[in-house]
Tab-separated table of C-alpha atoms (C1' of nucleotides) in Angstrom:
chain	number	residue	atom	x	y	z
A	153	MET	CA	95.159	107.897	109.334
A	154	SER	CA	97.852	106.218	110.312
A	155	ALA	CA	101.866	106.781	109.435
A	156	ALA	CA	104.226	106.615	107.096
A	157	LYS	CA	106.994	109.031	107.204
A	158	ALA	CA	110.750	109.077	106.019
A	159	ARG	CA	111.971	108.620	109.791
A	160	PRO	CA	115.442	108.218	110.505
A	161	ARG	CA	117.235	105.025	111.094
A	162	ASN	CA	116.972	105.690	115.193
A	163	VAL	CA	114.104	106.516	116.065
A	164	LEU	CA	110.842	104.779	116.130
A	165	THR	CA	107.069	105.107	115.562
A	166	THR	CA	104.856	105.184	119.043
A	167	LEU	CA	103.761	101.903	118.551
A	168	GLY	CA	107.563	100.876	118.574
A	169	TYR	CA	107.642	102.258	122.011
A	170	ALA	CA	104.394	101.127	123.028
A	171	LEU	CA	105.520	97.642	122.809
A	172	LEU	CA	108.425	98.030	124.154
A	173	GLY	CA	106.384	99.387	127.106
A	174	LEU	CA	104.796	96.647	127.544
A	175	LEU	CA	107.541	94.606	127.077
A	176	ARG	CA	109.788	95.991	129.811
A	177	GLN	CA	106.896	94.825	132.476
A	178	GLY	CA	107.610	91.280	130.954
A	179	PRO	CA	108.154	88.921	127.984
A	180	ALA	CA	105.185	88.284	126.223
A	181	SER	CA	104.199	87.245	122.951
A	182	GLY	CA	103.050	88.874	120.116
A	183	TYR	CA	99.495	87.719	120.626
A	184	ALA	CA	99.772	88.938	124.097
A	185	LEU	CA	100.935	92.065	123.079
A	186	ARG	CA	97.996	92.132	120.469
A	187	LYS	CA	95.231	91.068	123.103
A	188	VAL	CA	96.405	94.231	125.130
A	189	PHE	CA	95.811	96.886	122.001
A	190	GLU	CA	92.214	95.054	121.399
A	191	THR	CA	91.115	94.700	125.081
A	192	THR	CA	92.048	97.982	126.879
A	193	PRO	CA	91.559	101.785	126.565
A	194	MET	CA	95.480	101.730	125.910
A	195	GLY	CA	94.019	100.569	122.262
A	196	VAL	CA	94.417	103.447	120.108
A	197	TYR	CA	96.620	101.372	118.075
A	198	SER	CA	95.581	98.463	115.645
A	199	SER	CA	95.906	95.221	116.634
A	200	SER	CA	95.659	93.094	113.576
A	201	PRO	CA	98.471	91.142	113.306
A	202	GLY	CA	99.975	93.059	110.086
A	203	THR	CA	100.491	95.955	112.455
A	204	ILE	CA	101.871	93.644	115.442
A	205	TYR	CA	104.062	91.315	113.573
A	206	PRO	CA	106.330	93.624	111.391
A	207	ALA	CA	106.651	96.106	114.074
A	208	ILE	CA	107.890	93.398	116.634
A	209	ARG	CA	110.163	92.520	113.942
A	210	ARG	CA	111.619	96.176	112.886
A	211	LEU	CA	112.608	96.352	116.939
A	212	GLN	CA	114.251	92.743	116.561
A	213	ALA	CA	116.380	94.218	113.378
A	214	LYS	CA	117.463	97.616	115.551
A	215	GLY	CA	118.296	95.000	118.003
A	216	LEU	CA	115.989	96.314	120.660
A	217	VAL	CA	114.160	93.139	121.237
A	218	HIS	CA	115.129	89.327	121.221
A	219	ARG	CA	113.136	86.222	120.949
A	220	LEU	CA	112.830	83.848	123.930
A	221	PRO	CA	113.315	80.459	123.543
A	222	ALA	CA	110.115	78.775	125.752
A	223	SER	CA	113.053	77.077	127.563
A	224	ALA	CA	114.357	80.944	129.249
A	225	SER	CA	110.809	82.078	129.068
A	226	PRO	CA	109.083	82.284	132.575
A	227	THR	CA	105.770	81.395	131.695
A	228	GLY	CA	107.348	77.975	129.614
A	229	LYS	CA	106.518	79.989	126.675
A	230	ALA	CA	108.506	81.265	123.743
A	231	ALA	CA	108.565	85.374	123.895
A	232	PHE	CA	109.670	88.829	122.975
A	233	ALA	CA	111.935	90.329	125.581
A	234	LEU	CA	113.651	93.424	125.673
A	235	THR	CA	117.770	93.694	124.931
A	236	GLU	CA	119.452	96.164	126.714
A	237	ALA	CA	119.571	98.125	124.273
A	238	GLY	CA	115.467	98.467	123.819
A	239	THR	CA	115.470	99.609	127.669
A	240	ASN	CA	117.751	102.094	127.108
A	241	ALA	CA	115.955	103.205	123.613
A	242	LEU	CA	112.647	103.107	125.749
A	243	ARG	CA	114.131	104.630	128.758
A	244	ASP	CA	115.604	107.342	126.184
A	245	TRP	CA	112.125	108.403	124.876
A	246	LEU	CA	110.542	108.766	128.045
A	247	ARG	CA	112.598	111.138	129.713
A	248	ARG	CA	112.787	113.214	126.558
A	249	PRO	CA	111.766	116.691	126.903
A	250	ILE	CA	108.160	117.484	125.982
A	251	ALA	CA	107.682	120.181	123.340
A	252	ARG	CA	104.632	122.452	123.779
A	253	GLU	CA	104.044	121.275	120.089
A	254	ASP	CA	103.977	117.808	121.265
A	255	VAL	CA	101.283	119.164	123.584
A	256	VAL	CA	99.422	120.731	121.161
A	257	ARG	CA	99.372	118.077	118.161
A	258	LYS	CA	100.516	114.551	120.005
A	259	ALA	CA	98.493	114.731	123.151
A	260	PRO	CA	98.155	110.736	123.198
A	261	GLU	CA	101.472	109.698	122.615
A	262	LEU	CA	102.409	111.904	125.656
A	263	LEU	CA	99.785	109.692	127.744
A	264	LEU	CA	101.507	106.796	126.355
A	265	ARG	CA	104.793	107.963	127.576
A	266	PHE	CA	103.426	109.108	130.914
A	267	VAL	CA	101.838	105.827	131.638
A	268	PHE	CA	104.925	103.918	130.902
A	269	LEU	CA	106.736	106.703	132.988
A	270	HIS	CA	106.622	104.755	136.088
A	271	LEU	CA	108.972	101.951	134.957
A	272	VAL	CA	111.736	105.053	135.044
A	273	GLU	CA	112.647	105.040	138.793
A	274	ASP	CA	113.098	108.623	139.057
A	275	ALA	CA	110.362	110.359	140.380
A	276	SER	CA	111.862	114.274	139.292
A	277	ILE	CA	110.782	113.057	136.032
A	278	THR	CA	107.559	112.410	136.500
A	279	ARG	CA	106.900	115.821	138.179
A	280	ARG	CA	109.054	117.493	135.099
A	281	PHE	CA	106.588	116.062	132.715
A	282	LEU	CA	103.349	117.173	134.443
A	283	GLU	CA	104.660	120.853	135.242
A	284	ASP	CA	105.910	120.582	131.439
A	285	PHE	CA	102.556	119.464	129.976
A	286	ARG	CA	100.533	121.586	132.385
A	287	ARG	CA	102.174	124.934	131.687
A	288	HIS	CA	102.395	124.403	127.618
A	289	ALA	CA	98.561	123.048	127.851
A	290	ALA	CA	98.105	126.473	129.971
A	291	SER	CA	100.013	128.466	127.285
A	292	TYR	CA	97.828	126.875	124.043
A	293	LEU	CA	94.585	127.127	126.042
A	294	GLU	CA	95.484	131.011	126.789
A	295	GLU	CA	96.651	131.396	122.875
A	296	LEU	CA	92.792	129.752	121.504
A	297	GLU	CA	91.521	132.229	124.103
A	298	SER	CA	92.569	135.281	123.112
A	299	LEU	CA	91.614	133.877	119.534
A	300	ARG	CA	88.653	133.579	120.315
A	301	GLY	CA	88.295	136.861	122.001
A	302	ALA	CA	89.708	138.893	118.087
A	303	VAL	CA	87.601	136.790	116.220
A	304	SER	CA	84.069	135.404	117.715
A	305	ASP	CA	82.451	138.036	115.461
A	306	GLN	CA	84.027	137.519	112.166
A	307	ILE	CA	84.090	133.663	111.764
A	308	PRO	CA	80.872	131.912	111.180
A	309	ARG	CA	79.384	129.967	114.361
A	310	HIS	CA	80.400	126.374	113.202
A	311	SER	CA	84.166	127.904	113.164
A	312	LEU	CA	83.806	129.796	116.550
A	313	LEU	CA	82.215	126.358	118.323
A	314	ALA	CA	85.080	124.167	117.068
A	315	LEU	CA	87.197	126.425	118.365
A	316	GLU	CA	86.004	126.743	121.780
A	317	HIS	CA	85.511	123.125	121.703
A	318	GLY	CA	89.729	122.899	121.493
A	319	ILE	CA	89.094	125.322	124.385
A	320	GLU	CA	87.173	122.785	126.457
A	321	ALA	CA	89.969	120.040	125.864
A	322	PHE	CA	92.990	122.053	126.672
A	323	ARG	CA	91.279	123.385	129.737
A	324	ALA	CA	90.369	119.018	130.219
A	325	HIS	CA	94.549	118.942	129.819
A	326	ARG	CA	95.337	121.458	132.379
A	327	THR	CA	92.792	120.248	135.025
A	328	TRP	CA	94.093	116.517	134.585
A	329	ALA	CA	97.489	117.667	135.185
A	330	ASP	CA	96.590	119.742	138.006
A	331	HIS	CA	95.033	116.626	139.682
A	332	ALA	CA	97.885	114.573	138.530
A	333	LEU	CA	100.780	116.687	140.376
A	334	LEU	CA	98.753	116.448	143.665
A	335	GLN	CA	98.815	112.593	143.433
A	336	THR	CA	102.342	112.984	142.875
A	337	GLU	CA	102.964	115.589	145.546
B	488	MET	CA	102.166	109.355	112.329
B	489	SER	CA	100.148	109.430	109.289
B	490	ALA	CA	98.056	107.248	107.374
B	491	ALA	CA	98.056	104.673	104.884
B	492	LYS	CA	95.418	102.403	104.774
B	493	ALA	CA	94.369	100.438	101.659
B	494	ARG	CA	91.102	101.893	101.325
B	495	PRO	CA	88.059	100.948	99.074
B	496	ARG	CA	87.900	102.947	95.586
B	497	ASN	CA	85.782	105.498	96.584
B	498	VAL	CA	86.296	106.375	99.754
B	499	LEU	CA	88.715	109.375	100.990
B	500	THR	CA	91.179	109.999	103.299
B	501	THR	CA	90.345	112.759	106.160
B	502	LEU	CA	92.184	115.169	104.418
B	503	GLY	CA	90.709	114.602	100.948
B	504	TYR	CA	87.552	116.005	102.733
B	505	ALA	CA	89.508	118.611	104.224
B	506	LEU	CA	90.352	119.976	101.162
B	507	LEU	CA	86.736	119.229	99.649
B	508	GLY	CA	85.118	121.174	102.731
B	509	LEU	CA	87.733	124.469	101.822
B	510	LEU	CA	87.119	124.279	98.146
B	511	ARG	CA	83.315	124.098	99.346
B	512	GLN	CA	84.041	128.364	100.073
B	513	GLY	CA	85.505	128.777	96.715
B	514	PRO	CA	88.083	127.654	94.094
B	515	ALA	CA	91.162	128.000	95.762
B	516	SER	CA	95.214	127.494	94.542
B	517	GLY	CA	96.844	124.387	96.060
B	518	TYR	CA	99.097	127.284	97.211
B	519	ALA	CA	95.924	128.818	99.266
B	520	LEU	CA	95.078	125.416	100.547
B	521	ARG	CA	98.298	124.321	101.627
B	522	LYS	CA	98.366	128.257	103.477
B	523	VAL	CA	95.246	127.174	105.383
B	524	PHE	CA	96.677	124.048	106.988
B	525	GLU	CA	100.228	126.057	107.644
B	526	THR	CA	98.021	129.138	109.554
B	527	THR	CA	95.097	128.184	111.036
B	528	PRO	CA	94.441	125.984	114.212
B	529	MET	CA	92.677	123.634	111.720
B	530	GLY	CA	96.189	122.537	110.701
B	531	VAL	CA	96.445	119.477	111.972
B	532	TYR	CA	97.662	118.002	108.465
B	533	SER	CA	100.807	118.557	106.658
B	534	SER	CA	101.003	121.386	104.480
B	535	SER	CA	103.941	120.631	102.835
B	536	PRO	CA	104.001	120.391	99.128
B	537	GLY	CA	104.194	116.805	98.967
B	538	THR	CA	101.499	115.873	100.834
B	539	ILE	CA	99.020	118.173	99.473
B	540	TYR	CA	99.562	118.029	95.685
B	541	PRO	CA	99.413	114.648	95.203
B	542	ALA	CA	95.955	114.864	97.515
B	543	ILE	CA	94.817	117.357	95.222
B	544	ARG	CA	95.927	114.991	92.255
B	545	ARG	CA	93.858	112.301	93.876
B	546	LEU	CA	90.846	114.233	94.414
B	547	GLN	CA	91.047	114.953	90.397
B	548	ALA	CA	91.316	111.334	89.818
B	549	LYS	CA	88.256	110.790	91.773
B	550	GLY	CA	86.254	113.348	89.260
B	551	LEU	CA	85.615	114.916	92.456
B	552	VAL	CA	87.920	118.388	91.450
B	553	HIS	CA	88.694	120.180	88.607
B	554	ARG	CA	91.346	122.667	87.650
B	555	LEU	CA	89.374	126.200	87.022
B	556	PRO	CA	91.303	128.202	83.964
B	557	ALA	CA	92.746	131.507	85.116
B	558	SER	CA	89.881	133.037	82.533
B	559	ALA	CA	87.259	131.234	84.481
B	560	SER	CA	88.584	131.586	87.663
B	561	PRO	CA	86.845	134.793	90.109
B	562	THR	CA	90.519	135.772	91.175
B	563	GLY	CA	91.950	135.672	87.468
B	564	LYS	CA	94.242	132.711	88.585
B	565	ALA	CA	93.918	129.356	87.696
B	566	ALA	CA	92.608	127.793	90.843
B	567	PHE	CA	90.631	124.059	91.816
B	568	ALA	CA	87.305	123.744	92.200
B	569	LEU	CA	84.489	121.212	93.386
B	570	THR	CA	82.890	119.389	90.123
B	571	GLU	CA	79.215	118.472	91.042
B	572	ALA	CA	80.321	114.613	92.320
B	573	GLY	CA	82.430	116.512	94.446
B	574	THR	CA	80.081	118.430	96.168
B	575	ASN	CA	77.733	114.974	96.444
B	576	ALA	CA	80.814	113.017	98.630
B	577	LEU	CA	81.361	115.945	100.876
B	578	ARG	CA	77.976	115.920	101.566
B	579	ASP	CA	77.563	112.427	102.235
B	580	TRP	CA	80.599	112.797	104.394
B	581	LEU	CA	79.085	115.553	106.324
B	582	ARG	CA	75.532	113.440	106.644
B	583	ARG	CA	77.347	110.196	107.660
B	584	PRO	CA	75.843	108.831	110.797
B	585	ILE	CA	78.254	108.982	113.480
B	586	ALA	CA	79.211	106.210	115.661
B	587	ARG	CA	80.143	105.813	118.996
B	588	GLU	CA	83.184	104.346	117.413
B	589	ASP	CA	84.346	107.469	116.111
B	590	VAL	CA	83.514	109.467	119.061
B	591	VAL	CA	86.071	107.646	120.908
B	592	ARG	CA	88.855	107.178	118.379
B	593	LYS	CA	88.443	110.097	115.859
B	594	ALA	CA	87.015	112.898	117.519
B	595	PRO	CA	89.595	115.426	115.772
B	596	GLU	CA	87.760	114.147	112.124
B	597	LEU	CA	84.550	114.816	113.705
B	598	LEU	CA	85.038	118.329	114.489
B	599	LEU	CA	86.415	118.583	110.846
B	600	ARG	CA	83.139	117.332	109.735
B	601	PHE	CA	81.152	120.024	112.094
B	602	VAL	CA	82.962	122.638	110.648
B	603	PHE	CA	81.946	122.414	107.416
B	604	LEU	CA	78.500	121.451	108.695
B	605	HIS	CA	77.071	124.926	108.097
B	606	LEU	CA	77.702	124.193	104.302
B	607	VAL	CA	75.047	121.751	104.144
B	608	GLU	CA	72.010	123.915	104.753
B	609	ASP	CA	69.841	121.367	107.036
B	610	ALA	CA	69.966	122.712	110.319
B	611	SER	CA	68.378	119.272	111.623
B	612	ILE	CA	71.686	117.321	110.468
B	613	THR	CA	73.562	119.479	112.590
B	614	ARG	CA	71.563	119.115	115.801
B	615	ARG	CA	71.310	115.189	115.051
B	616	PHE	CA	75.291	115.670	114.777
B	617	LEU	CA	75.641	116.921	118.044
B	618	GLU	CA	73.274	114.770	119.733
B	619	ASP	CA	74.790	111.681	118.561
B	620	PHE	CA	78.070	113.426	119.214
B	621	ARG	CA	76.891	114.221	122.931
B	622	ARG	CA	74.805	110.862	123.917
B	623	HIS	CA	78.021	108.477	122.586
B	624	ALA	CA	80.728	110.941	124.648
B	625	ALA	CA	78.565	110.620	127.518
B	626	SER	CA	77.976	106.963	127.385
B	627	TYR	CA	81.893	106.283	126.967
B	628	LEU	CA	82.354	108.671	129.997
B	629	GLU	CA	80.174	106.374	132.146
B	630	GLU	CA	82.530	103.276	131.159
B	631	LEU	CA	85.610	105.133	131.582
B	632	GLU	CA	84.316	105.710	135.247
B	633	SER	CA	83.019	102.741	135.935
B	634	LEU	CA	86.206	101.119	135.210
B	635	ARG	CA	87.805	103.347	137.303
B	636	GLY	CA	85.794	102.417	140.067
B	637	ALA	CA	86.557	98.747	139.303
B	638	VAL	CA	90.086	99.096	138.904
B	639	SER	CA	91.561	101.790	141.248
B	640	ASP	CA	93.025	99.505	143.370
B	641	GLN	CA	94.405	96.681	141.672
B	642	ILE	CA	96.839	98.968	138.559
B	643	PRO	CA	99.567	101.229	139.159
B	644	ARG	CA	98.865	105.074	139.666
B	645	HIS	CA	100.199	105.897	136.468
B	646	SER	CA	97.491	103.870	134.759
B	647	LEU	CA	94.660	105.363	136.870
B	648	LEU	CA	96.167	108.925	136.439
B	649	ALA	CA	95.994	108.377	132.324
B	650	LEU	CA	92.626	106.492	132.932
B	651	GLU	CA	91.731	109.544	134.610
B	652	HIS	CA	92.790	111.822	131.718
B	653	GLY	CA	90.442	109.671	129.482
B	654	ILE	CA	87.697	111.167	132.200
B	655	GLU	CA	88.490	114.291	131.582
B	656	ALA	CA	88.749	114.510	127.959
B	657	PHE	CA	85.114	112.878	127.468
B	658	ARG	CA	83.638	115.551	130.059
B	659	ALA	CA	85.038	117.878	128.052
B	660	HIS	CA	83.336	116.300	124.754
B	661	ARG	CA	80.506	116.314	126.294
B	662	THR	CA	80.466	119.401	128.206
B	663	TRP	CA	81.280	121.277	124.068
B	664	ALA	CA	78.294	119.588	123.060
B	665	ASP	CA	76.200	120.485	125.597
B	666	HIS	CA	77.040	124.110	124.798
B	667	ALA	CA	77.072	123.870	121.277
B	668	LEU	CA	73.389	122.738	121.856
B	669	LEU	CA	72.246	125.541	123.204
B	670	GLN	CA	73.748	127.325	120.550
B	671	THR	CA	71.905	125.890	118.115
B	672	GLU	CA	68.726	126.175	119.962
C	377	DG	C1'	118.888	142.956	90.897
C	378	DA	C1'	118.262	140.195	94.691
C	379	DT	C1'	115.309	138.543	97.601
C	380	DC	C1'	111.104	137.192	98.983
C	381	DA	C1'	106.308	134.810	98.749
C	382	DC	C1'	103.642	132.767	95.149
C	383	DA	C1'	102.971	128.030	92.962
C	384	DT	C1'	103.764	123.591	91.579
C	385	DG	C1'	105.777	119.421	91.303
C	386	DT	C1'	108.686	114.303	91.896
C	387	DA	C1'	111.613	110.423	94.158
C	388	DA	C1'	112.775	107.697	97.804
C	389	DG	C1'	111.757	105.502	101.602
C	390	DA	C1'	108.399	103.977	105.620
C	391	DA	C1'	104.574	102.268	107.915
C	392	DG	C1'	99.777	100.871	108.429
C	393	DT	C1'	95.441	98.483	106.275
C	394	DT	C1'	92.737	94.997	105.023
C	395	DA	C1'	92.670	90.603	103.606
C	396	DC	C1'	94.365	85.776	102.971
C	397	DA	C1'	97.131	82.005	105.306
C	398	DT	C1'	98.446	78.382	108.202
C	399	DG	C1'	99.316	75.419	112.068
C	400	DA	C1'	99.146	74.029	116.966
C	401	DT	C1'	96.085	73.536	121.316
C	402	DT	C1'	92.808	73.645	123.917
C	403	DC	C1'	88.069	73.582	125.162
C	404	DT	C1'	83.089	70.923	124.589
D	1078	DA	C1'	85.362	64.922	116.152
D	1079	DG	C1'	84.771	69.749	115.724
D	1080	DA	C1'	84.996	74.975	116.937
D	1081	DA	C1'	87.406	78.522	119.167
D	1082	DT	C1'	91.840	80.519	120.754
D	1083	DC	C1'	96.536	80.715	120.646
D	1084	DA	C1'	99.972	82.303	117.133
D	1085	DT	C1'	102.604	84.248	112.890
D	1086	DG	C1'	102.770	85.486	109.485
D	1087	DT	C1'	103.044	87.256	103.995
D	1088	DA	C1'	101.105	90.120	99.914
D	1089	DA	C1'	99.332	94.275	97.792
D	1090	DC	C1'	98.320	98.809	98.184
D	1091	DT	C1'	97.933	103.456	100.316
D	1092	DT	C1'	99.452	107.286	101.913
D	1093	DC	C1'	102.301	109.962	104.062
D	1094	DT	C1'	106.800	112.371	105.203
D	1095	DT	C1'	111.104	114.726	103.823
D	1096	DA	C1'	113.943	116.372	100.602
D	1097	DC	C1'	115.045	118.154	96.156
D	1098	DA	C1'	113.687	120.789	91.789
D	1099	DT	C1'	112.111	124.676	89.133
D	1100	DG	C1'	110.105	128.589	87.754
D	1101	DT	C1'	107.073	133.112	87.794
D	1102	DG	C1'	105.594	137.331	89.758
D	1103	DA	C1'	106.166	141.206	93.487
D	1104	DT	C1'	108.829	143.916	96.600
D	1105	DC	C1'	113.256	146.035	98.194
DNA sequence: GATCACATGTAAGAAGTTACATGATTCT
DNA sequence: AGAATCATGTAACTTCTTACATGTGATC
């Protein structure tokens, strides 16, 4: 199920930021962007034309993206490219501090941010991202574990198992963050 | 970001099934249902009135839920309750075979199904659910691992780390399914 | 008597889904 | 020439979000 909030004018949907991130690596056609969502494991988002093209339109309307004529494009074909405002919007999103709630409920969006984080030069940003991610994941993990301790003999077995799924999931988050921090020395 | 597909008349949104599942445990007011989403870790869904009440309305319109007058309700207050069609719709959803794509992209919905699965008497259904879940998770895990082997020296470090996050996540799914299968002997 | 918690709704707007449509290029 | 891929769009529909609105019963 996917989304539709009444959103303040200047904030984008996750898909919007994903498009900005992809365009940051160089101009691309809408079709090429669709292919990325279709063929890579990044494809949490729908690649259907009815999703992508309107999304690009919205970015254009906000002045974050512009059409590059075939003549001005490196590949010789028409393509979309980031404007300076688009580059800034992407950077602001990437640098946004991460809240506990984000780790708990929106981990996929954070992972998307992480992928594009290498586009932001400052390596300390990446470290801070991972440290915050680790801290929040560990904190929620503790909460779930103490919840299990408290309710384990009062709730149906299936509910307990579902809770334990959450515990495994956040343990995996923490494990990964530790691993990533080692790689980011 | 949340959802809005053009959905065949007879199929429900995940929130719809969540409501059916909660009502299966007994009649409840809309307010009580909201509280569940607000206070339990099941609360992936918004608990705002603008979300819940229209959702209940849609269930009523489909004949899956009906209003219980205060006099007929066990608590002495007006409440909503499942109709027979609602009970059937819930059971069909719970018994639906699980596809690999569901494990890959819609694990939260599957976990929700699992929580309500104890409402379906047949224990073999639970076993089949867990076996399929485990199989698909393990299969996707292998795919990700072999992808890592193939691309590890060709993609940016952050992309590789994101891929490894996926690997940790599906390893956790598999670990959990093994654990749950043991408990479901 | 005032302030919570209970209880239920509506209105405006955004964004996604499916399905339909169209045309240009490139491959076979 | 016909098929597949490239490429871009629109229309109808659904559901969600935020914010506003209203009233009742219990508690302090």
